[in-house]
PDB file of C-alpha atoms and ligand atoms in Angstrom:
ATOM      1  CA  MET A   1     104.051  87.673 105.320  1.00 94.00           C
ATOM      2  CA  LYS A   2     103.555  85.205 103.022  1.00 97.00           C
ATOM      3  CA  TYR A   3     106.112  82.920 101.973  1.00 98.00           C
ATOM      4  CA  THR A   4     106.771  79.963  99.575  1.00 98.00           C
ATOM      5  CA  LEU A   5     109.554  77.450  99.048  1.00 98.00           C
ATOM      6  CA  VAL A   6     111.340  76.420  95.752  1.00 98.00           C
ATOM      7  CA  VAL A   7     112.996  73.122  96.530  1.00 98.00           C
ATOM      8  CA  ARG A   8     115.553  71.111  94.375  1.00 97.00           C
ATOM      9  CA  ASN A   9     114.556  67.506  93.736  1.00 97.00           C
ATOM     10  CA  ASP A  10     116.902  65.578  96.236  1.00 97.00           C
ATOM     11  CA  ASP A  11     116.265  64.069  99.501  1.00 97.00           C
ATOM     12  CA  LEU A  12     118.203  66.388 101.534  1.00 97.00           C
ATOM     13  CA  SER A  13     116.641  69.668 100.115  1.00 97.00           C
ATOM     14  CA  LYS A  14     113.182  68.198 100.486  1.00 98.00           C
ATOM     15  CA  LYS A  15     113.822  67.315 104.131  1.00 97.00           C
ATOM     16  CA  LEU A  16     115.451  70.761 104.795  1.00 98.00           C
ATOM     17  CA  ALA A  17     112.306  72.235 103.148  1.00 98.00           C
ATOM     18  CA  GLU A  18     109.851  70.444 105.310  1.00 98.00           C
ATOM     19  CA  ASP A  19     111.916  71.663 108.592  1.00 98.00           C
ATOM     20  CA  ILE A  20     111.563  75.126 107.219  1.00 98.00           C
ATOM     21  CA  HIS A  21     108.019  74.962 106.487  1.00 97.00           C
ATOM     22  CA  HIS A  22     107.451  73.287 110.089  1.00 97.00           C
ATOM     23  CA  GLY A  23     109.339  76.246 111.359  1.00 97.00           C
ATOM     24  CA  LEU A  24     107.563  79.109 109.908  1.00 97.00           C
ATOM     25  CA  LYS A  25     104.018  77.947 109.553  1.00 91.00           C
ATOM     26  CA  ASP A  26     102.486  79.072 112.702  1.00 92.00           C
ATOM     27  CA  GLU A  27     103.759  82.726 112.077  1.00 94.00           C
ATOM     28  CA  LEU A  28     103.909  83.106 108.359  1.00 97.00           C
ATOM     29  CA  ILE A  29     101.288  82.089 105.698  1.00 97.00           C
ATOM     30  CA  TYR A  30     102.357  79.784 102.985  1.00 97.00           C
ATOM     31  CA  ASP A  31     101.459  81.131  99.406  1.00 97.00           C
ATOM     32  CA  ASN A  32     102.858  79.809  96.424  1.00 97.00           C
ATOM     33  CA  GLN A  33     101.130  82.316  94.009  1.00 98.00           C
ATOM     34  CA  LYS A  34     101.875  85.850  95.239  1.00 98.00           C
ATOM     35  CA  PRO A  35     104.659  85.323  98.147  1.00 98.00           C
ATOM     36  CA  ASP A  36     106.477  87.866  99.876  1.00 98.00           C
ATOM     37  CA  LEU A  37     109.529  86.019 100.463  1.00 98.00           C
ATOM     38  CA  VAL A  38     110.464  83.087  98.330  1.00 98.00           C
ATOM     39  CA  ILE A  39     113.087  80.517  99.997  1.00 98.00           C
ATOM     40  CA  SER A  40     115.065  78.320  97.716  1.00 98.00           C
ATOM     41  CA  VAL A  41     116.534  75.236  98.940  1.00 98.00           C
ATOM     42  CA  GLY A  42     119.192  73.550  96.945  1.00 97.00           C
ATOM     43  CA  GLY A  43     121.842  75.224  94.841  1.00 95.00           C
ATOM     44  CA  ASP A  44     122.383  78.404  92.708  1.00 95.00           C
ATOM     45  CA  GLY A  45     120.463  76.824  89.854  1.00 96.00           C
ATOM     46  CA  THR A  46     117.505  76.517  92.375  1.00 97.00           C
ATOM     47  CA  ILE A  47     117.627  80.256  92.986  1.00 97.00           C
ATOM     48  CA  LEU A  48     117.687  80.862  89.142  1.00 98.00           C
ATOM     49  CA  GLU A  49     114.534  78.729  88.785  1.00 98.00           C
ATOM     50  CA  ALA A  50     112.818  80.505  91.653  1.00 98.00           C
ATOM     51  CA  VAL A  51     113.450  83.785  90.244  1.00 98.00           C
ATOM     52  CA  HIS A  52     112.301  83.025  86.935  1.00 98.00           C
ATOM     53  CA  GLN A  53     109.197  81.407  88.408  1.00 98.00           C
ATOM     54  CA  TYR A  54     108.465  84.457  90.474  1.00 98.00           C
ATOM     55  CA  MET A  55     109.909  87.306  88.140  1.00 97.00           C
ATOM     56  CA  ASP A  56     106.620  88.991  87.868  1.00 96.00           C
ATOM     57  CA  VAL A  57     105.722  88.958  91.587  1.00 98.00           C
ATOM     58  CA  ASP A  58     106.998  91.740  93.968  1.00 97.00           C
ATOM     59  CA  CYS A  59     109.007  89.649  96.312  1.00 98.00           C
ATOM     60  CA  TYR A  60     112.218  88.939  98.275  1.00 98.00           C
ATOM     61  CA  TYR A  61     114.540  86.001  97.985  1.00 98.00           C
ATOM     62  CA  VAL A  62     116.701  84.062 100.292  1.00 97.00           C
ATOM     63  CA  GLY A  63     118.425  80.723  99.656  1.00 96.00           C
ATOM     64  CA  ILE A  64     119.828  77.977 101.803  1.00 96.00           C
ATOM     65  CA  HIS A  65     122.471  75.646  99.990  1.00 94.00           C
ATOM     66  CA  THR A  66     122.412  71.958 100.321  1.00 94.00           C
ATOM     67  CA  GLY A  67     125.530  71.480  98.100  1.00 84.00           C
ATOM     68  CA  THR A  68     128.990  72.473  98.841  1.00 73.00           C
ATOM     69  CA  LEU A  69     129.041  76.194  97.747  1.00 72.00           C
ATOM     70  CA  GLY A  70     126.422  78.787  96.674  1.00 84.00           C
ATOM     71  CA  PHE A  71     126.966  82.381  95.228  1.00 89.00           C
ATOM     72  CA  PHE A  72     123.243  83.270  95.688  1.00 91.00           C
ATOM     73  CA  THR A  73     122.817  81.339  99.062  1.00 89.00           C
ATOM     74  CA  ASP A  74     123.701  82.610 102.557  1.00 86.00           C
ATOM     75  CA  TYR A  75     122.921  79.604 104.650  1.00 92.00           C
ATOM     76  CA  GLN A  76     124.631  76.301 104.779  1.00 90.00           C
ATOM     77  CA  ARG A  77     122.633  73.082 105.303  1.00 93.00           C
ATOM     78  CA  ASP A  78     123.157  72.902 108.928  1.00 93.00           C
ATOM     79  CA  GLU A  79     121.967  76.475 109.282  1.00 94.00           C
ATOM     80  CA  VAL A  80     118.271  75.829 108.934  1.00 96.00           C
ATOM     81  CA  ASP A  81     117.299  76.879 112.467  1.00 96.00           C
ATOM     82  CA  GLU A  82     119.483  80.151 112.041  1.00 95.00           C
ATOM     83  CA  LEU A  83     117.464  81.065 108.725  1.00 96.00           C
ATOM     84  CA  ILE A  84     113.978  80.306 110.486  1.00 97.00           C
ATOM     85  CA  HIS A  85     115.149  82.600 113.272  1.00 96.00           C
ATOM     86  CA  ASP A  86     116.205  85.292 111.163  1.00 95.00           C
ATOM     87  CA  ILE A  87     113.068  85.352 108.874  1.00 96.00           C
ATOM     88  CA  LYS A  88     110.874  85.522 112.053  1.00 95.00           C
ATOM     89  CA  LYS A  89     113.227  88.209 113.297  1.00 93.00           C
ATOM     90  CA  ASN A  90     112.540  90.172 110.052  1.00 90.00           C
ATOM     91  CA  GLU A  91     115.745  92.229 110.226  1.00 90.00           C
ATOM     92  CA  TYR A  92     117.580  92.611 107.006  1.00 90.00           C
ATOM     93  CA  HIS A  93     119.346  94.614 104.284  1.00 91.00           C
ATOM     94  CA  CYS A  94     118.148  94.124 100.759  1.00 93.00           C
ATOM     95  CA  MET A  95     120.862  93.425  97.899  1.00 92.00           C
ATOM     96  CA  PRO A  96     119.378  94.415  94.652  1.00 94.00           C
ATOM     97  CA  ARG A  97     120.463  91.997  91.921  1.00 95.00           C
ATOM     98  CA  HIS A  98     120.224  93.545  88.385  1.00 95.00           C
ATOM     99  CA  LEU A  99     118.705  91.849  85.487  1.00 97.00           C
ATOM    100  CA  LEU A 100     119.416  92.050  81.769  1.00 98.00           C
ATOM    101  CA  GLU A 101     116.706  92.618  79.588  1.00 98.00           C
ATOM    102  CA  VAL A 102     117.100  90.810  76.218  1.00 98.00           C
ATOM    103  CA  LYS A 103     115.185  91.853  73.163  1.00 98.00           C
ATOM    104  CA  VAL A 104     114.978  89.250  70.479  1.00 98.00           C
ATOM    105  CA  HIS A 105     113.718  91.205  67.260  1.00 98.00           C
ATOM    106  CA  LEU A 106     112.029  88.874  64.818  1.00 97.00           C
ATOM    107  CA  LYS A 107     110.636  89.895  61.385  1.00 92.00           C
ATOM    108  CA  ASP A 108     107.210  90.527  63.080  1.00 94.00           C
ATOM    109  CA  GLU A 109     107.597  90.803  66.554  1.00 97.00           C
ATOM    110  CA  THR A 110     110.074  90.976  69.514  1.00 98.00           C
ATOM    111  CA  LYS A 111     110.363  88.911  72.650  1.00 98.00           C
ATOM    112  CA  THR A 112     111.701  90.256  75.651  1.00 98.00           C
ATOM    113  CA  LEU A 113     113.443  87.769  78.274  1.00 98.00           C
ATOM    114  CA  TYR A 114     115.248  88.769  81.221  1.00 98.00           C
ATOM    115  CA  ALA A 115     118.438  87.165  82.905  1.00 98.00           C
ATOM    116  CA  LEU A 116     119.615  87.092  86.436  1.00 98.00           C
ATOM    117  CA  ASN A 117     123.188  85.594  85.408  1.00 98.00           C
ATOM    118  CA  GLU A 118     123.705  86.004  81.789  1.00 98.00           C
ATOM    119  CA  MET A 119     122.606  85.584  78.104  1.00 98.00           C
ATOM    120  CA  ARG A 120     124.672  83.543  75.750  1.00 98.00           C
ATOM    121  CA  LEU A 121     124.902  83.278  72.095  1.00 96.00           C
ATOM    122  CA  ASP A 122     127.138  80.220  72.165  1.00 91.00           C
ATOM    123  CA  HIS A 123     127.366  76.879  70.332  1.00 79.00           C
ATOM    124  CA  GLY A 124     130.754  75.046  69.615  1.00 78.00           C
ATOM    125  CA  PHE A 125     129.259  73.236  66.218  1.00 82.00           C
ATOM    126  CA  SER A 126     130.218  76.271  63.941  1.00 87.00           C
ATOM    127  CA  THR A 127     131.604  79.601  64.260  1.00 92.00           C
ATOM    128  CA  GLN A 128     129.164  82.651  64.170  1.00 94.00           C
ATOM    129  CA  VAL A 129     129.966  85.978  62.836  1.00 95.00           C
ATOM    130  CA  ILE A 130     128.283  88.583  64.858  1.00 97.00           C
ATOM    131  CA  SER A 131     128.512  92.294  64.306  1.00 98.00           C
ATOM    132  CA  VAL A 132     128.713  94.023  67.820  1.00 98.00           C
ATOM    133  CA  TYR A 133     127.312  97.729  68.120  1.00 98.00           C
ATOM    134  CA  ILE A 134     127.394  99.449  71.248  1.00 98.00           C
ATOM    135  CA  ASN A 135     124.579 102.465  71.263  1.00 98.00           C
ATOM    136  CA  ASP A 136     124.373 101.697  67.627  1.00 97.00           C
ATOM    137  CA  VAL A 137     128.304 102.339  66.944  1.00 98.00           C
ATOM    138  CA  LEU A 138     129.942  99.647  65.323  1.00 98.00           C
ATOM    139  CA  LEU A 139     132.544  98.028  67.756  1.00 98.00           C
ATOM    140  CA  GLU A 140     133.645  94.901  66.071  1.00 96.00           C
ATOM    141  CA  VAL A 141     132.683  91.975  63.725  1.00 95.00           C
ATOM    142  CA  PHE A 142     133.310  88.822  66.024  1.00 96.00           C
ATOM    143  CA  ARG A 143     133.893  85.514  64.743  1.00 95.00           C
ATOM    144  CA  GLY A 144     133.899  82.423  67.120  1.00 95.00           C
ATOM    145  CA  ASN A 145     131.920  80.130  69.248  1.00 95.00           C
ATOM    146  CA  GLY A 146     129.791  83.210  70.539  1.00 96.00           C
ATOM    147  CA  LEU A 147     129.383  85.948  73.038  1.00 98.00           C
ATOM    148  CA  CYS A 148     128.033  86.085  76.681  1.00 98.00           C
ATOM    149  CA  VAL A 149     126.670  89.252  78.243  1.00 98.00           C
ATOM    150  CA  SER A 150     126.560  89.118  81.971  1.00 98.00           C
ATOM    151  CA  THR A 151     125.402  90.849  85.345  1.00 98.00           C
ATOM    152  CA  PRO A 152     127.369  91.373  88.261  1.00 97.00           C
ATOM    153  CA  SER A 153     125.621  88.350  89.626  1.00 97.00           C
ATOM    154  CA  GLY A 154     126.384  86.280  86.658  1.00 98.00           C
ATOM    155  CA  SER A 155     130.230  87.515  86.868  1.00 98.00           C
ATOM    156  CA  THR A 156     131.125  84.541  88.875  1.00 97.00           C
ATOM    157  CA  ALA A 157     129.370  82.135  86.895  1.00 97.00           C
ATOM    158  CA  TYR A 158     130.011  81.189  82.987  1.00 97.00           C
ATOM    159  CA  ASN A 159     131.564  84.717  82.809  1.00 98.00           C
ATOM    160  CA  LYS A 160     134.383  83.770  84.956  1.00 97.00           C
ATOM    161  CA  SER A 161     134.933  80.537  82.814  1.00 97.00           C
ATOM    162  CA  LEU A 162     135.289  82.600  79.871  1.00 97.00           C
ATOM    163  CA  GLY A 163     138.071  84.872  81.366  1.00 97.00           C
ATOM    164  CA  GLY A 164     135.655  87.835  82.265  1.00 98.00           C
ATOM    165  CA  ALA A 165     136.127  89.899  85.512  1.00 98.00           C
ATOM    166  CA  LEU A 166     134.372  89.524  88.854  1.00 97.00           C
ATOM    167  CA  ILE A 167     132.152  92.307  89.525  1.00 96.00           C
ATOM    168  CA  TYR A 168     130.861  93.414  92.872  1.00 93.00           C
ATOM    169  CA  PRO A 169     127.165  92.694  93.058  1.00 89.00           C
ATOM    170  CA  GLY A 170     124.691  95.611  93.257  1.00 87.00           C
ATOM    171  CA  ILE A 171     126.848  97.805  90.696  1.00 92.00           C
ATOM    172  CA  PRO A 172     124.749  98.488  87.758  1.00 94.00           C
ATOM    173  CA  LEU A 173     126.951  97.179  85.030  1.00 97.00           C
ATOM    174  CA  MET A 174     126.998  94.423  82.278  1.00 98.00           C
ATOM    175  CA  GLN A 175     129.943  92.575  80.716  1.00 98.00           C
ATOM    176  CA  LEU A 176     130.322  91.548  77.287  1.00 98.00           C
ATOM    177  CA  THR A 177     132.772  88.420  77.048  1.00 98.00           C
ATOM    178  CA  GLU A 178     133.816  86.244  73.966  1.00 98.00           C
ATOM    179  CA  VAL A 179     133.658  82.661  73.720  1.00 96.00           C
ATOM    180  CA  ALA A 180     136.408  81.331  71.802  1.00 95.00           C
ATOM    181  CA  GLY A 181     136.954  84.446  69.499  1.00 95.00           C
ATOM    182  CA  ILE A 182     139.204  83.811  66.347  1.00 94.00           C
ATOM    183  CA  HIS A 183     141.810  86.558  66.206  1.00 94.00           C
ATOM    184  CA  HIS A 184     143.733  86.858  62.839  1.00 90.00           C
ATOM    185  CA  ASN A 185     144.082  89.073  60.066  1.00 88.00           C
ATOM    186  CA  ALA A 186     140.449  88.189  58.517  1.00 85.00           C
ATOM    187  CA  TYR A 187     138.651  88.692  61.893  1.00 86.00           C
ATOM    188  CA  ARG A 188     139.680  90.794  64.803  1.00 90.00           C
ATOM    189  CA  SER A 189     137.606  91.429  67.804  1.00 95.00           C
ATOM    190  CA  LEU A 190     138.550  92.985  71.191  1.00 96.00           C
ATOM    191  CA  GLY A 191     139.633  89.667  72.914  1.00 95.00           C
ATOM    192  CA  SER A 192     139.145  90.945  76.112  1.00 96.00           C
ATOM    193  CA  SER A 193     135.829  91.440  78.128  1.00 97.00           C
ATOM    194  CA  LEU A 194     134.072  94.953  77.835  1.00 98.00           C
ATOM    195  CA  ILE A 195     132.188  96.271  80.812  1.00 98.00           C
ATOM    196  CA  LEU A 196     129.556  98.846  80.172  1.00 98.00           C
ATOM    197  CA  ASP A 197     126.927 100.682  82.424  1.00 97.00           C
ATOM    198  CA  ASP A 198     123.117 101.137  82.306  1.00 96.00           C
ATOM    199  CA  ARG A 199     123.300 103.856  79.735  1.00 97.00           C
ATOM    200  CA  GLN A 200     124.482 101.464  76.983  1.00 98.00           C
ATOM    201  CA  THR A 201     122.873  99.011  74.859  1.00 98.00           C
ATOM    202  CA  ILE A 202     124.459  95.927  73.066  1.00 98.00           C
ATOM    203  CA  LYS A 203     123.128  95.272  69.637  1.00 98.00           C
ATOM    204  CA  LEU A 204     124.203  91.909  67.934  1.00 98.00           C
ATOM    205  CA  LYS A 205     123.376  91.434  64.305  1.00 98.00           C
ATOM    206  CA  GLY A 206     124.294  88.336  62.385  1.00 96.00           C
ATOM    207  CA  ASP A 207     123.015  85.344  60.236  1.00 92.00           C
ATOM    208  CA  PHE A 208     120.498  84.244  62.819  1.00 94.00           C
ATOM    209  CA  LYS A 209     118.444  81.849  60.966  1.00 92.00           C
ATOM    210  CA  ASP A 210     118.349  79.419  63.654  1.00 92.00           C
ATOM    211  CA  LEU A 211     119.599  80.734  66.776  1.00 94.00           C
ATOM    212  CA  TRP A 212     120.100  79.284  70.104  1.00 94.00           C
ATOM    213  CA  LEU A 213     120.052  81.502  72.938  1.00 97.00           C
ATOM    214  CA  GLY A 214     120.793  80.768  76.688  1.00 98.00           C
ATOM    215  CA  ILE A 215     119.467  82.629  79.335  1.00 98.00           C
ATOM    216  CA  ASP A 216     120.657  81.670  82.657  1.00 98.00           C
ATOM    217  CA  HIS A 217     119.463  77.827  83.006  1.00 97.00           C
ATOM    218  CA  LEU A 218     117.157  78.168  80.227  1.00 98.00           C
ATOM    219  CA  GLN A 219     117.901  77.780  76.442  1.00 97.00           C
ATOM    220  CA  TYR A 220     115.652  79.171  73.788  1.00 97.00           C
ATOM    221  CA  SER A 221     115.440  78.796  69.867  1.00 96.00           C
ATOM    222  CA  PHE A 222     114.364  81.376  67.370  1.00 97.00           C
ATOM    223  CA  GLN A 223     114.193  81.281  63.518  1.00 96.00           C
ATOM    224  CA  ASP A 224     115.172  84.388  61.404  1.00 96.00           C
ATOM    225  CA  VAL A 225     116.251  86.529  64.226  1.00 97.00           C
ATOM    226  CA  GLU A 226     117.182  90.137  62.774  1.00 98.00           C
ATOM    227  CA  SER A 227     118.732  91.701  65.758  1.00 98.00           C
ATOM    228  CA  ILE A 228     119.320  91.141  69.453  1.00 98.00           C
ATOM    229  CA  GLU A 229     119.698  94.075  71.856  1.00 98.00           C
ATOM    230  CA  VAL A 230     120.795  93.744  75.546  1.00 98.00           C
ATOM    231  CA  HIS A 231     120.742  96.340  78.458  1.00 98.00           C
ATOM    232  CA  LEU A 232     120.594  96.529  81.944  1.00 98.00           C
ATOM    233  CA  SER A 233     117.023  96.373  83.028  1.00 97.00           C
ATOM    234  CA  LYS A 234     115.591  98.964  85.581  1.00 93.00           C
ATOM    235  CA  ARG A 235     114.282  95.864  87.170  1.00 92.00           C
ATOM    236  CA  ALA A 236     116.025  94.345  90.118  1.00 95.00           C
ATOM    237  CA  MET A 237     115.488  91.246  92.110  1.00 97.00           C
ATOM    238  CA  LYS A 238     115.548  91.693  95.774  1.00 97.00           C
ATOM    239  CA  PHE A 239     117.761  89.422  97.699  1.00 96.00           C
ATOM    240  CA  ILE A 240     117.595  89.567 101.575  1.00 95.00           C
ATOM    241  CA  GLU A 241     120.681  89.568 103.612  1.00 90.00           C
ATOM    242  CA  TYR A 242     119.927  88.528 107.159  1.00 86.00           C
ATOM    243  CA  LYS A 243     123.321  88.215 107.953  1.00 78.00           C
ATOM    244  CA  GLU A 244     126.628  89.545 106.849  1.00 76.00           C
ATOM    245  CA  MET A 245     128.331  87.451 104.224  1.00 73.00           C
ATOM    246  CA  SER A 246     130.612  89.457 102.645  1.00 82.00           C
ATOM    247  CA  PHE A 247     131.273  88.965  98.554  1.00 87.00           C
ATOM    248  CA  ILE A 248     135.025  89.124  99.037  1.00 89.00           C
ATOM    249  CA  LYS A 249     134.838  85.970 101.708  1.00 86.00           C
ATOM    250  CA  ARG A 250     132.434  84.179  99.236  1.00 87.00           C
ATOM    251  CA  VAL A 251     135.039  84.629  96.507  1.00 91.00           C
ATOM    252  CA  ARG A 252     137.822  83.482  98.771  1.00 91.00           C
ATOM    253  CA  ARG A 253     135.908  80.454  99.849  1.00 86.00           C
ATOM    254  CA  ALA A 254     134.820  79.577  96.356  1.00 88.00           C
ATOM    255  CA  TYR A 255     138.055  80.068  94.529  1.00 90.00           C
ATOM    256  CA  ILE A 256     141.084  80.490  96.790  1.00 91.00           C
ATOM    257  CA  HIS A 257     140.617  78.477  99.954  1.00 83.00           C
ATOM    258  CA  SER A 258     137.385  76.510 100.643  1.00 72.00           C
TER     259      SER A 258
HETATM  260  P1  LIG B   1     124.649  73.859  86.240  1.00 83.24           P
HETATM  261  O1  LIG B   1     123.949  72.961  87.267  1.00 83.24           O
HETATM  262  O2  LIG B   1     125.472  73.293  85.165  1.00 83.24           O
HETATM  263  O3  LIG B   1     125.551  74.939  87.085  1.00 83.24           O
HETATM  264  C1  LIG B   1     126.686  75.247  86.669  1.00 83.24           C
HETATM  265  C2  LIG B   1     127.329  75.966  88.014  1.00 83.24           C
HETATM  266  O4  LIG B   1     127.302  77.311  88.029  1.00 83.24           O
HETATM  267  C3  LIG B   1     127.047  75.153  89.261  1.00 83.24           C
HETATM  268  O5  LIG B   1     128.317  74.871  90.050  1.00 83.24           O
HETATM  269  C4  LIG B   1     126.538  76.654  89.738  1.00 83.24           C
HETATM  270  O6  LIG B   1     126.384  76.712  91.364  1.00 83.24           O
HETATM  271  C5  LIG B   1     127.247  77.701  89.429  1.00 83.24           C
HETATM  272  N1  LIG B   1     126.481  78.997  89.346  1.00 83.24           N
HETATM  273  C6  LIG B   1     125.417  79.327  88.878  1.00 83.24           C
HETATM  274  N2  LIG B   1     125.298  80.739  88.941  1.00 83.24           N
HETATM  275  C7  LIG B   1     126.363  81.031  89.497  1.00 83.24           C
HETATM  276  C8  LIG B   1     126.782  82.277  89.664  1.00 83.24           C
HETATM  277  N3  LIG B   1     126.083  83.334  89.602  1.00 83.24           N
HETATM  278  N4  LIG B   1     127.931  82.538  90.538  1.00 83.24           N
HETATM  279  C9  LIG B   1     128.793  81.414  90.633  1.00 83.24           C
HETATM  280  N5  LIG B   1     128.584  80.235  90.202  1.00 83.24           N
HETATM  281  C10 LIG B   1     127.260  80.098  89.716  1.00 83.24           C
HETATM  282  O7  LIG B   1     123.548  74.866  85.762  1.00 83.24           O
HETATM  283  P2  LIG B   1     122.338  75.744  86.452  1.00 83.24           P
HETATM  284  O8  LIG B   1     122.513  75.192  88.071  1.00 83.24           O
HETATM  285  O9  LIG B   1     121.086  75.473  85.678  1.00 83.24           O
HETATM  286  O10 LIG B   1     122.988  77.159  86.265  1.00 83.24           O
HETATM  287  C11 LIG B   1     122.922  77.703  85.214  1.00 83.24           C
HETATM  288  C12 LIG B   1     124.306  78.569  85.195  1.00 83.24           C
HETATM  289  O11 LIG B   1     125.346  77.673  84.791  1.00 83.24           O
HETATM  290  C13 LIG B   1     124.236  79.638  83.779  1.00 83.24           C
HETATM  291  O12 LIG B   1     123.717  80.490  84.319  1.00 83.24           O
HETATM  292  C14 LIG B   1     125.860  79.437  83.718  1.00 83.24           C
HETATM  293  O13 LIG B   1     126.264  81.112  84.329  1.00 83.24           O
HETATM  294  C15 LIG B   1     126.283  78.329  84.414  1.00 83.24           C
HETATM  295  N6  LIG B   1     127.085  77.675  83.337  1.00 83.24           N
HETATM  296  C16 LIG B   1     128.605  77.666  83.549  1.00 83.24           C
HETATM  297  C17 LIG B   1     129.314  77.281  82.562  1.00 83.24           C
HETATM  298  C18 LIG B   1     130.781  77.258  82.830  1.00 83.24           C
HETATM  299  O14 LIG B   1     131.188  77.778  83.632  1.00 83.24           O
HETATM  300  N7  LIG B   1     131.359  76.761  81.899  1.00 83.24           N
HETATM  301  C19 LIG B   1     128.694  76.265  81.861  1.00 83.24           C
HETATM  302  C20 LIG B   1     127.182  76.342  81.458  1.00 83.24           C
HETATM  303  C21 LIG B   1     126.522  76.936  82.411  1.00 83.24           C
END
């Protein structure tokens, strides 16, 4: 099996990455081009970077967290030996984490982007007016700071701060959430989040002359966008679970009692 490491740029993460490399190098092959296993050392943001870096490679992901809390990472900073042992033992469950496919329709071309957490049309400088269609049926004309569409993985991230629901990972759903929607007699939108399955496509139309689009930790700028289509991709990233780490325990540890 070939592995690589994606490491956050801090002393602890670099030290743990060295230890992991040292522990694996005699039995596994290091390959940062076409790895079978990508080991992230850092935080949730490091996993996001890893997924975007190796999105076109058919590989598995596992993470060790060097901060205090991780939604994508099963191992804590003092569990390096356990991680090395579990990788060598090679007995695992695979958790598929769905991606969003985001198609940005420009005048002459379409750009396709993928998100593990969410896509955000969000800026606080001026309000945006966005027509929202679900499978080509008009749902609403939204006015406010923006909209967020998240995956189940991303439901615990920005979506949660927006008041969206947490969704158990692995269920093929996406969630549309408002960012500071204006609700009065001139503009009225749903006001709550909307959860859709993998048969639905969200189409967004507006005055998108200069558009800022957030995809996970990345930011894109486009000019003269005609529309944006979002649906749940058939592609899923394969996250390895060597040990039992229940979603509910993770939610309790993160949000209720650490
Ligand atoms: P960052 O360093 O600003 O991270 C923001 C926080 O989001 C970190 O605490 C990180 O652990 C957490 N996070 C990321 N993915 C998560 C997930 N799936 N579940 C629970 N928490 C998660 O930025 P970054 O590390 O580059 O990560 C980008 C992500 O940050 C975006 O995808 C977005 O979801 C999130 N974000 C959240 C807010 C907010 O909640 N107000 C604002 C901006 C970005």
